PDB file of C-alpha atoms in Angstrom:
ATOM      1  CA  UNK A 115     109.532  74.552 107.740  1.00  0.00           C
ATOM      2  CA  UNK A 116     107.192  77.299 108.931  1.00  0.00           C
ATOM      3  CA  UNK A 117     107.157  77.971 112.664  1.00  0.00           C
ATOM      4  CA  UNK A 118     103.387  77.595 112.814  1.00  0.00           C
ATOM      5  CA  UNK A 119     101.485  75.686 110.148  1.00  0.00           C
ATOM      6  CA  UNK A 120      97.787  75.488 109.453  1.00  0.00           C
ATOM      7  CA  UNK A 121      95.672  74.041 106.679  1.00  0.00           C
ATOM      8  CA  UNK A 122      94.404  77.161 104.883  1.00  0.00           C
ATOM      9  CA  UNK A 123      91.081  75.592 103.943  1.00  0.00           C
ATOM     10  CA  UNK A 124      88.490  76.721 103.159  1.00  0.00           C
ATOM     11  CA  UNK A 125      86.441  74.330 105.198  1.00  0.00           C
ATOM     12  CA  UNK A 126      82.855  74.500 103.909  1.00  0.00           C
ATOM     13  CA  UNK A 127      80.489  72.891 106.391  1.00  0.00           C
ATOM     14  CA  UNK A 128      76.706  72.868 106.861  1.00  0.00           C
ATOM     15  CA  UNK A 129      75.169  74.615 109.799  1.00  0.00           C
ATOM     16  CA  UNK A 130      75.133  72.336 112.821  1.00  0.00           C
ATOM     17  CA  UNK A 131      78.225  70.386 111.800  1.00  0.00           C
ATOM     18  CA  UNK A 132      81.244  69.724 113.960  1.00  0.00           C
ATOM     19  CA  UNK A 133      84.534  70.886 112.514  1.00  0.00           C
ATOM     20  CA  UNK A 134      88.097  70.530 113.746  1.00  0.00           C
ATOM     21  CA  UNK A 135      91.237  72.459 112.896  1.00  0.00           C
ATOM     22  CA  UNK A 136      94.778  71.447 113.651  1.00  0.00           C
ATOM     23  CA  UNK A 137      97.902  73.514 113.897  1.00  0.00           C
ATOM     24  CA  UNK A 138     101.506  72.377 114.252  1.00  0.00           C
ATOM     25  CA  UNK A 139     104.391  74.372 115.675  1.00  0.00           C
ATOM     26  CA  UNK A 140     108.119  73.820 115.307  1.00  0.00           C
ATOM     27  CA  UNK A 141     109.560  75.307 118.505  1.00  0.00           C
ATOM     28  CA  UNK A 142     109.316  72.674 121.220  1.00  0.00           C
ATOM     29  CA  UNK A 143     110.064  75.314 123.868  1.00  0.00           C
ATOM     30  CA  UNK A 144     106.902  77.271 123.073  1.00  0.00           C
ATOM     31  CA  UNK A 145     105.032  78.288 126.178  1.00  0.00           C
ATOM     32  CA  UNK A 146     101.744  79.932 125.281  1.00  0.00           C
ATOM     33  CA  UNK A 147      99.144  78.999 122.726  1.00  0.00           C
ATOM     34  CA  UNK A 148      96.041  80.755 121.495  1.00  0.00           C
ATOM     35  CA  UNK A 149      93.314  80.608 118.918  1.00  0.00           C
ATOM     36  CA  UNK A 150      92.229  83.890 117.374  1.00  0.00           C
ATOM     37  CA  UNK A 151      89.329  84.610 115.094  1.00  0.00           C
ATOM     38  CA  UNK A 152      89.587  87.093 112.260  1.00  0.00           C
ATOM     39  CA  UNK A 153      86.688  88.351 110.215  1.00  0.00           C
ATOM     40  CA  UNK A 154      87.386  89.614 106.732  1.00  0.00           C
ATOM     41  CA  UNK A 155      90.132  92.262 106.893  1.00  0.00           C
ATOM     42  CA  UNK A 156      89.321  93.123 110.510  1.00  0.00           C
ATOM     43  CA  UNK A 157      91.562  92.820 113.519  1.00  0.00           C
ATOM     44  CA  UNK A 158      92.204  89.386 115.029  1.00  0.00           C
ATOM     45  CA  UNK A 159      90.295  88.791 118.237  1.00  0.00           C
ATOM     46  CA  UNK A 160      91.142  86.265 120.905  1.00  0.00           C
ATOM     47  CA  UNK A 161      88.873  83.241 120.760  1.00  0.00           C
ATOM     48  CA  UNK A 162      90.520  81.257 123.514  1.00  0.00           C
ATOM     49  CA  UNK A 163      93.799  80.421 125.146  1.00  0.00           C
ATOM     50  CA  UNK A 164      94.928  76.801 124.984  1.00  0.00           C
ATOM     51  CA  UNK A 165      95.950  75.083 128.199  1.00  0.00           C
ATOM     52  CA  UNK A 166      97.898  71.877 128.638  1.00  0.00           C
ATOM     53  CA  UNK A 167      94.912  70.051 130.080  1.00  0.00           C
ATOM     54  CA  UNK A 168      92.620  71.194 127.294  1.00  0.00           C
ATOM     55  CA  UNK A 169      89.825  73.673 127.766  1.00  0.00           C
ATOM     56  CA  UNK A 170      86.306  74.310 126.639  1.00  0.00           C
ATOM     57  CA  UNK A 171      84.285  77.454 126.127  1.00  0.00           C
ATOM     58  CA  UNK A 172      80.725  76.737 125.085  1.00  0.00           C
ATOM     59  CA  UNK A 173      80.804  75.125 121.647  1.00  0.00           C
ATOM     60  CA  UNK A 174      84.561  75.514 121.361  1.00  0.00           C
ATOM     61  CA  UNK A 175      87.166  73.067 122.649  1.00  0.00           C
ATOM     62  CA  UNK A 176      90.909  73.579 122.422  1.00  0.00           C
ATOM     63  CA  UNK A 177      93.560  70.957 123.040  1.00  0.00           C
ATOM     64  CA  UNK A 178      97.335  70.947 123.200  1.00  0.00           C
ATOM     65  CA  UNK A 179      99.597  68.006 122.448  1.00  0.00           C
ATOM     66  CA  UNK A 180     103.143  68.971 123.424  1.00  0.00           C
ATOM     67  CA  UNK A 181     104.650  65.633 122.468  1.00  0.00           C
ATOM     68  CA  UNK A 182     103.457  65.970 118.881  1.00  0.00           C
ATOM     69  CA  UNK A 183     103.641  69.763 118.901  1.00  0.00           C
ATOM     70  CA  UNK A 184     100.153  70.519 117.725  1.00  0.00           C
ATOM     71  CA  UNK A 185      97.096  72.296 118.976  1.00  0.00           C
ATOM     72  CA  UNK A 186      93.539  71.780 117.873  1.00  0.00           C
ATOM     73  CA  UNK A 187      90.262  73.632 117.867  1.00  0.00           C
ATOM     74  CA  UNK A 188      86.921  71.842 117.755  1.00  0.00           C
ATOM     75  CA  UNK A 189      83.731  73.719 116.969  1.00  0.00           C
ATOM     76  CA  UNK A 190      80.474  71.919 117.671  1.00  0.00           C
ATOM     77  CA  UNK A 191      77.063  72.831 116.290  1.00  0.00           C
ATOM     78  CA  UNK A 192      78.505  75.315 113.800  1.00  0.00           C
ATOM     79  CA  UNK A 193      76.603  78.570 113.292  1.00  0.00           C
ATOM     80  CA  UNK A 194      76.595  80.822 110.257  1.00  0.00           C
ATOM     81  CA  UNK A 195      78.247  83.420 112.460  1.00  0.00           C
ATOM     82  CA  UNK A 196      81.238  81.118 112.978  1.00  0.00           C
ATOM     83  CA  UNK A 197      82.312  81.818 109.392  1.00  0.00           C
ATOM     84  CA  UNK A 198      85.711  83.462 109.716  1.00  0.00           C
ATOM     85  CA  UNK A 199      89.413  82.739 109.554  1.00  0.00           C
ATOM     86  CA  UNK A 200      90.873  81.014 112.602  1.00  0.00           C
ATOM     87  CA  UNK A 201      94.456  81.823 113.480  1.00  0.00           C
ATOM     88  CA  UNK A 202      96.711  79.578 115.507  1.00  0.00           C
ATOM     89  CA  UNK A 203      99.121  81.622 117.609  1.00  0.00           C
ATOM     90  CA  UNK A 204     102.193  80.483 119.513  1.00  0.00           C
ATOM     91  CA  UNK A 205     104.435  82.387 121.880  1.00  0.00           C
ATOM     92  CA  UNK A 206     107.979  80.995 121.890  1.00  0.00           C
ATOM     93  CA  UNK A 207     108.722  83.062 124.991  1.00  0.00           C
ATOM     94  CA  UNK A 208     112.440  82.653 124.852  1.00  0.00           C
ATOM     95  CA  UNK A 209     112.902  84.334 128.176  1.00  0.00           C
ATOM     96  CA  UNK A 210     112.474  88.001 127.555  1.00  0.00           C
ATOM     97  CA  UNK A 211     109.678  89.228 125.470  1.00  0.00           C
ATOM     98  CA  UNK A 212     106.420  88.565 123.804  1.00  0.00           C
ATOM     99  CA  UNK A 213     106.891  87.446 120.235  1.00  0.00           C
ATOM    100  CA  UNK A 214     103.697  85.898 119.049  1.00  0.00           C
ATOM    101  CA  UNK A 215     103.998  83.797 115.932  1.00  0.00           C
ATOM    102  CA  UNK A 216     100.915  83.408 113.788  1.00  0.00           C
ATOM    103  CA  UNK A 217      99.805  80.691 111.456  1.00  0.00           C
ATOM    104  CA  UNK A 218      98.405  81.864 108.148  1.00  0.00           C
ATOM    105  CA  UNK A 219      94.909  80.922 109.247  1.00  0.00           C
ATOM    106  CA  UNK A 220      92.219  78.410 108.367  1.00  0.00           C
ATOM    107  CA  UNK A 221      89.142  79.716 106.642  1.00  0.00           C
ATOM    108  CA  UNK A 222      85.775  78.362 107.760  1.00  0.00           C
ATOM    109  CA  UNK A 223      82.566  78.849 105.824  1.00  0.00           C
ATOM    110  CA  UNK A 224      79.377  77.653 107.470  1.00  0.00           C
ATOM    111  CA  UNK A 225      76.508  77.266 105.025  1.00  0.00           C
ATOM    112  CA  UNK A 226      72.755  76.757 105.299  1.00  0.00           C
TER     113      UNK A 226
ATOM    114  CA  UNK B 105      87.017 100.735 127.662  1.00  0.00           C
ATOM    115  CA  UNK B 106      90.254  98.807 127.143  1.00  0.00           C
ATOM    116  CA  UNK B 107      91.452  99.332 123.621  1.00  0.00           C
ATOM    117  CA  UNK B 108      94.240  99.766 121.124  1.00  0.00           C
ATOM    118  CA  UNK B 109      93.721 102.697 118.792  1.00  0.00           C
ATOM    119  CA  UNK B 110      95.412 103.085 115.431  1.00  0.00           C
ATOM    120  CA  UNK B 111      95.299 106.048 113.113  1.00  0.00           C
ATOM    121  CA  UNK B 112      94.703 106.503 110.302  1.00  0.00           C
ATOM    122  CA  UNK B 113      92.485 103.572 109.370  1.00  0.00           C
ATOM    123  CA  UNK B 114      93.023 104.085 105.667  1.00  0.00           C
ATOM    124  CA  UNK B 115      95.875 105.826 103.877  1.00  0.00           C
ATOM    125  CA  UNK B 116      96.873 106.220 100.264  1.00  0.00           C
ATOM    126  CA  UNK B 117     100.245 107.812  99.714  1.00  0.00           C
ATOM    127  CA  UNK B 118     102.948 108.172  97.085  1.00  0.00           C
ATOM    128  CA  UNK B 119     106.330 106.509  96.963  1.00  0.00           C
ATOM    129  CA  UNK B 120     108.913 108.259  99.082  1.00  0.00           C
ATOM    130  CA  UNK B 121     106.604 110.433 101.152  1.00  0.00           C
ATOM    131  CA  UNK B 122     107.304 109.858 104.832  1.00  0.00           C
ATOM    132  CA  UNK B 123     104.363 108.762 106.928  1.00  0.00           C
ATOM    133  CA  UNK B 124     103.603 107.780 110.497  1.00  0.00           C
ATOM    134  CA  UNK B 125     100.911 105.433 111.734  1.00  0.00           C
ATOM    135  CA  UNK B 126     100.071 106.023 115.373  1.00  0.00           C
ATOM    136  CA  UNK B 127      99.164 103.405 117.936  1.00  0.00           C
ATOM    137  CA  UNK B 128      97.991 104.005 121.469  1.00  0.00           C
ATOM    138  CA  UNK B 129      96.826 101.614 124.203  1.00  0.00           C
ATOM    139  CA  UNK B 130      95.113 102.390 127.493  1.00  0.00           C
ATOM    140  CA  UNK B 131      95.785  99.102 129.304  1.00  0.00           C
ATOM    141  CA  UNK B 132      99.238  99.916 130.712  1.00  0.00           C
ATOM    142  CA  UNK B 133     100.715  96.987 128.762  1.00  0.00           C
ATOM    143  CA  UNK B 134     104.491  96.662 128.594  1.00  0.00           C
ATOM    144  CA  UNK B 135     104.625  94.931 125.241  1.00  0.00           C
ATOM    145  CA  UNK B 136     103.578  96.467 121.962  1.00  0.00           C
ATOM    146  CA  UNK B 137     104.086  95.186 118.446  1.00  0.00           C
ATOM    147  CA  UNK B 138     103.470  96.033 114.836  1.00  0.00           C
ATOM    148  CA  UNK B 139     102.398  93.441 112.276  1.00  0.00           C
ATOM    149  CA  UNK B 140     101.663  93.483 108.625  1.00  0.00           C
ATOM    150  CA  UNK B 141      99.237  91.104 106.993  1.00  0.00           C
ATOM    151  CA  UNK B 142      99.454  90.071 103.361  1.00  0.00           C
ATOM    152  CA  UNK B 143      97.413  87.458 101.490  1.00  0.00           C
ATOM    153  CA  UNK B 144      98.898  83.984 101.868  1.00  0.00           C
ATOM    154  CA  UNK B 145     101.568  85.172 104.298  1.00  0.00           C
ATOM    155  CA  UNK B 146      99.576  85.754 107.437  1.00  0.00           C
ATOM    156  CA  UNK B 147     100.575  88.188 110.143  1.00  0.00           C
ATOM    157  CA  UNK B 148     104.272  88.978 110.270  1.00  0.00           C
ATOM    158  CA  UNK B 149     105.878  90.951 113.037  1.00  0.00           C
ATOM    159  CA  UNK B 150     107.671  94.135 112.000  1.00  0.00           C
ATOM    160  CA  UNK B 151     108.949  95.479 115.324  1.00  0.00           C
ATOM    161  CA  UNK B 152     108.148  94.973 118.951  1.00  0.00           C
ATOM    162  CA  UNK B 153     108.814  96.808 122.178  1.00  0.00           C
ATOM    163  CA  UNK B 154     109.166  95.357 125.656  1.00  0.00           C
ATOM    164  CA  UNK B 155     108.964  98.699 127.412  1.00  0.00           C
ATOM    165  CA  UNK B 156     109.734 102.384 127.087  1.00  0.00           C
ATOM    166  CA  UNK B 157     112.891 102.953 125.040  1.00  0.00           C
ATOM    167  CA  UNK B 158     113.275  99.194 124.409  1.00  0.00           C
ATOM    168  CA  UNK B 159     112.526  98.078 120.873  1.00  0.00           C
ATOM    169  CA  UNK B 160     113.654  95.171 118.728  1.00  0.00           C
ATOM    170  CA  UNK B 161     113.293  93.958 115.186  1.00  0.00           C
ATOM    171  CA  UNK B 162     110.680  91.418 114.275  1.00  0.00           C
ATOM    172  CA  UNK B 163     110.665  89.265 111.178  1.00  0.00           C
ATOM    173  CA  UNK B 164     110.243  91.963 108.525  1.00  0.00           C
ATOM    174  CA  UNK B 165     111.738  95.230 109.840  1.00  0.00           C
ATOM    175  CA  UNK B 166     113.273  96.560 106.604  1.00  0.00           C
ATOM    176  CA  UNK B 167     111.869  99.928 105.613  1.00  0.00           C
ATOM    177  CA  UNK B 168     110.274 100.645 108.979  1.00  0.00           C
ATOM    178  CA  UNK B 169     111.180 102.485 112.143  1.00  0.00           C
ATOM    179  CA  UNK B 170     109.513 102.644 115.530  1.00  0.00           C
ATOM    180  CA  UNK B 171     109.896 104.538 118.761  1.00  0.00           C
ATOM    181  CA  UNK B 172     108.614 104.013 122.284  1.00  0.00           C
ATOM    182  CA  UNK B 173     108.994 107.242 124.212  1.00  0.00           C
ATOM    183  CA  UNK B 174     105.891 106.652 126.307  1.00  0.00           C
ATOM    184  CA  UNK B 175     104.393 103.392 127.500  1.00  0.00           C
ATOM    185  CA  UNK B 176     101.063 103.965 125.818  1.00  0.00           C
ATOM    186  CA  UNK B 177     102.293 104.979 122.351  1.00  0.00           C
ATOM    187  CA  UNK B 178     104.152 103.019 119.713  1.00  0.00           C
ATOM    188  CA  UNK B 179     104.188 104.788 116.323  1.00  0.00           C
ATOM    189  CA  UNK B 180     105.270 103.090 113.111  1.00  0.00           C
ATOM    190  CA  UNK B 181     107.295 105.245 110.755  1.00  0.00           C
ATOM    191  CA  UNK B 182     107.866 104.676 107.066  1.00  0.00           C
ATOM    192  CA  UNK B 183     110.651 107.075 106.091  1.00  0.00           C
ATOM    193  CA  UNK B 184     110.410 106.385 102.363  1.00  0.00           C
ATOM    194  CA  UNK B 185     107.427 104.177 101.592  1.00  0.00           C
ATOM    195  CA  UNK B 186     107.525 101.897  98.575  1.00  0.00           C
ATOM    196  CA  UNK B 187     104.743  99.967  96.802  1.00  0.00           C
ATOM    197  CA  UNK B 188     105.832  96.689  98.426  1.00  0.00           C
ATOM    198  CA  UNK B 189     104.788  98.198 101.758  1.00  0.00           C
ATOM    199  CA  UNK B 190     101.187  98.271 100.627  1.00  0.00           C
ATOM    200  CA  UNK B 191      99.546  96.102 103.246  1.00  0.00           C
ATOM    201  CA  UNK B 192      97.181  95.861 106.182  1.00  0.00           C
ATOM    202  CA  UNK B 193      98.944  96.881 109.390  1.00  0.00           C
ATOM    203  CA  UNK B 194      97.992  95.976 112.935  1.00  0.00           C
ATOM    204  CA  UNK B 195      99.294  97.271 116.208  1.00  0.00           C
ATOM    205  CA  UNK B 196      98.985  95.027 119.265  1.00  0.00           C
ATOM    206  CA  UNK B 197      99.643  95.298 122.961  1.00  0.00           C
ATOM    207  CA  UNK B 198      99.969  92.665 125.636  1.00  0.00           C
ATOM    208  CA  UNK B 199     101.334  91.632 128.970  1.00  0.00           C
ATOM    209  CA  UNK B 200     104.084  88.998 128.964  1.00  0.00           C
ATOM    210  CA  UNK B 201     102.831  85.579 127.821  1.00  0.00           C
ATOM    211  CA  UNK B 202      99.286  86.857 127.644  1.00  0.00           C
ATOM    212  CA  UNK B 203      97.052  87.158 124.606  1.00  0.00           C
ATOM    213  CA  UNK B 204      97.496  90.241 122.495  1.00  0.00           C
ATOM    214  CA  UNK B 205      94.897  92.919 121.898  1.00  0.00           C
ATOM    215  CA  UNK B 206      94.854  94.382 118.417  1.00  0.00           C
ATOM    216  CA  UNK B 207      94.011  97.737 116.996  1.00  0.00           C
ATOM    217  CA  UNK B 208      91.468  97.938 114.188  1.00  0.00           C
ATOM    218  CA  UNK B 209      94.092  98.017 111.486  1.00  0.00           C
ATOM    219  CA  UNK B 210      95.472 100.497 108.983  1.00  0.00           C
ATOM    220  CA  UNK B 211      95.067  99.775 105.317  1.00  0.00           C
ATOM    221  CA  UNK B 212      98.002 101.405 103.548  1.00  0.00           C
ATOM    222  CA  UNK B 213      98.367 101.789  99.799  1.00  0.00           C
ATOM    223  CA  UNK B 214     101.600 103.156  98.355  1.00  0.00           C
ATOM    224  CA  UNK B 215     101.397 104.182  94.706  1.00  0.00           C
TER     225      UNK B 215
END
């Protein structure tokens, strides 16, 4: 089983739609969780951190479910500019280092 | 401006010719890492460093070397590149348990 699993997509949605991505992780001791955005062949950029209580940043909402070991990202009112690959990232943080583990990404295509 | 700088951005080389990809960060971060990204496999960690002179293997270290003589620099060395090392490489830096900042990437082709 992969340490971090995501549905690769692509998710093709019309502009204005709401879309949700899920990501599961295998290490129950994982401490830090993030969503990154990556545009075609460019560097990943932090979209948002994911906190235990859930957090929102504009049209984006992230949630963490430790019991089921998954995190989610909800995008409301999708824009054409949201088209990208979204990477789920987990830090196992086994007590001495920073070893981010990446999912393979979910591709989103927002269409007119 | 806070940033991670990689050089070169693009490189085509021949099998067996040693090369170095440089990485420098100006944020005084302790942790630095190298990743490679291949289609369908996502980002995989090659090596990481927790501080000066402290490095450790990631998930795919074979064929690579690193050094961390200064906090800001973390070069990736391919002593004898092979075609299966053709990939997109990213350097990243971070503080412990914090999000990582990535360089712009180095697209390497080994022929």
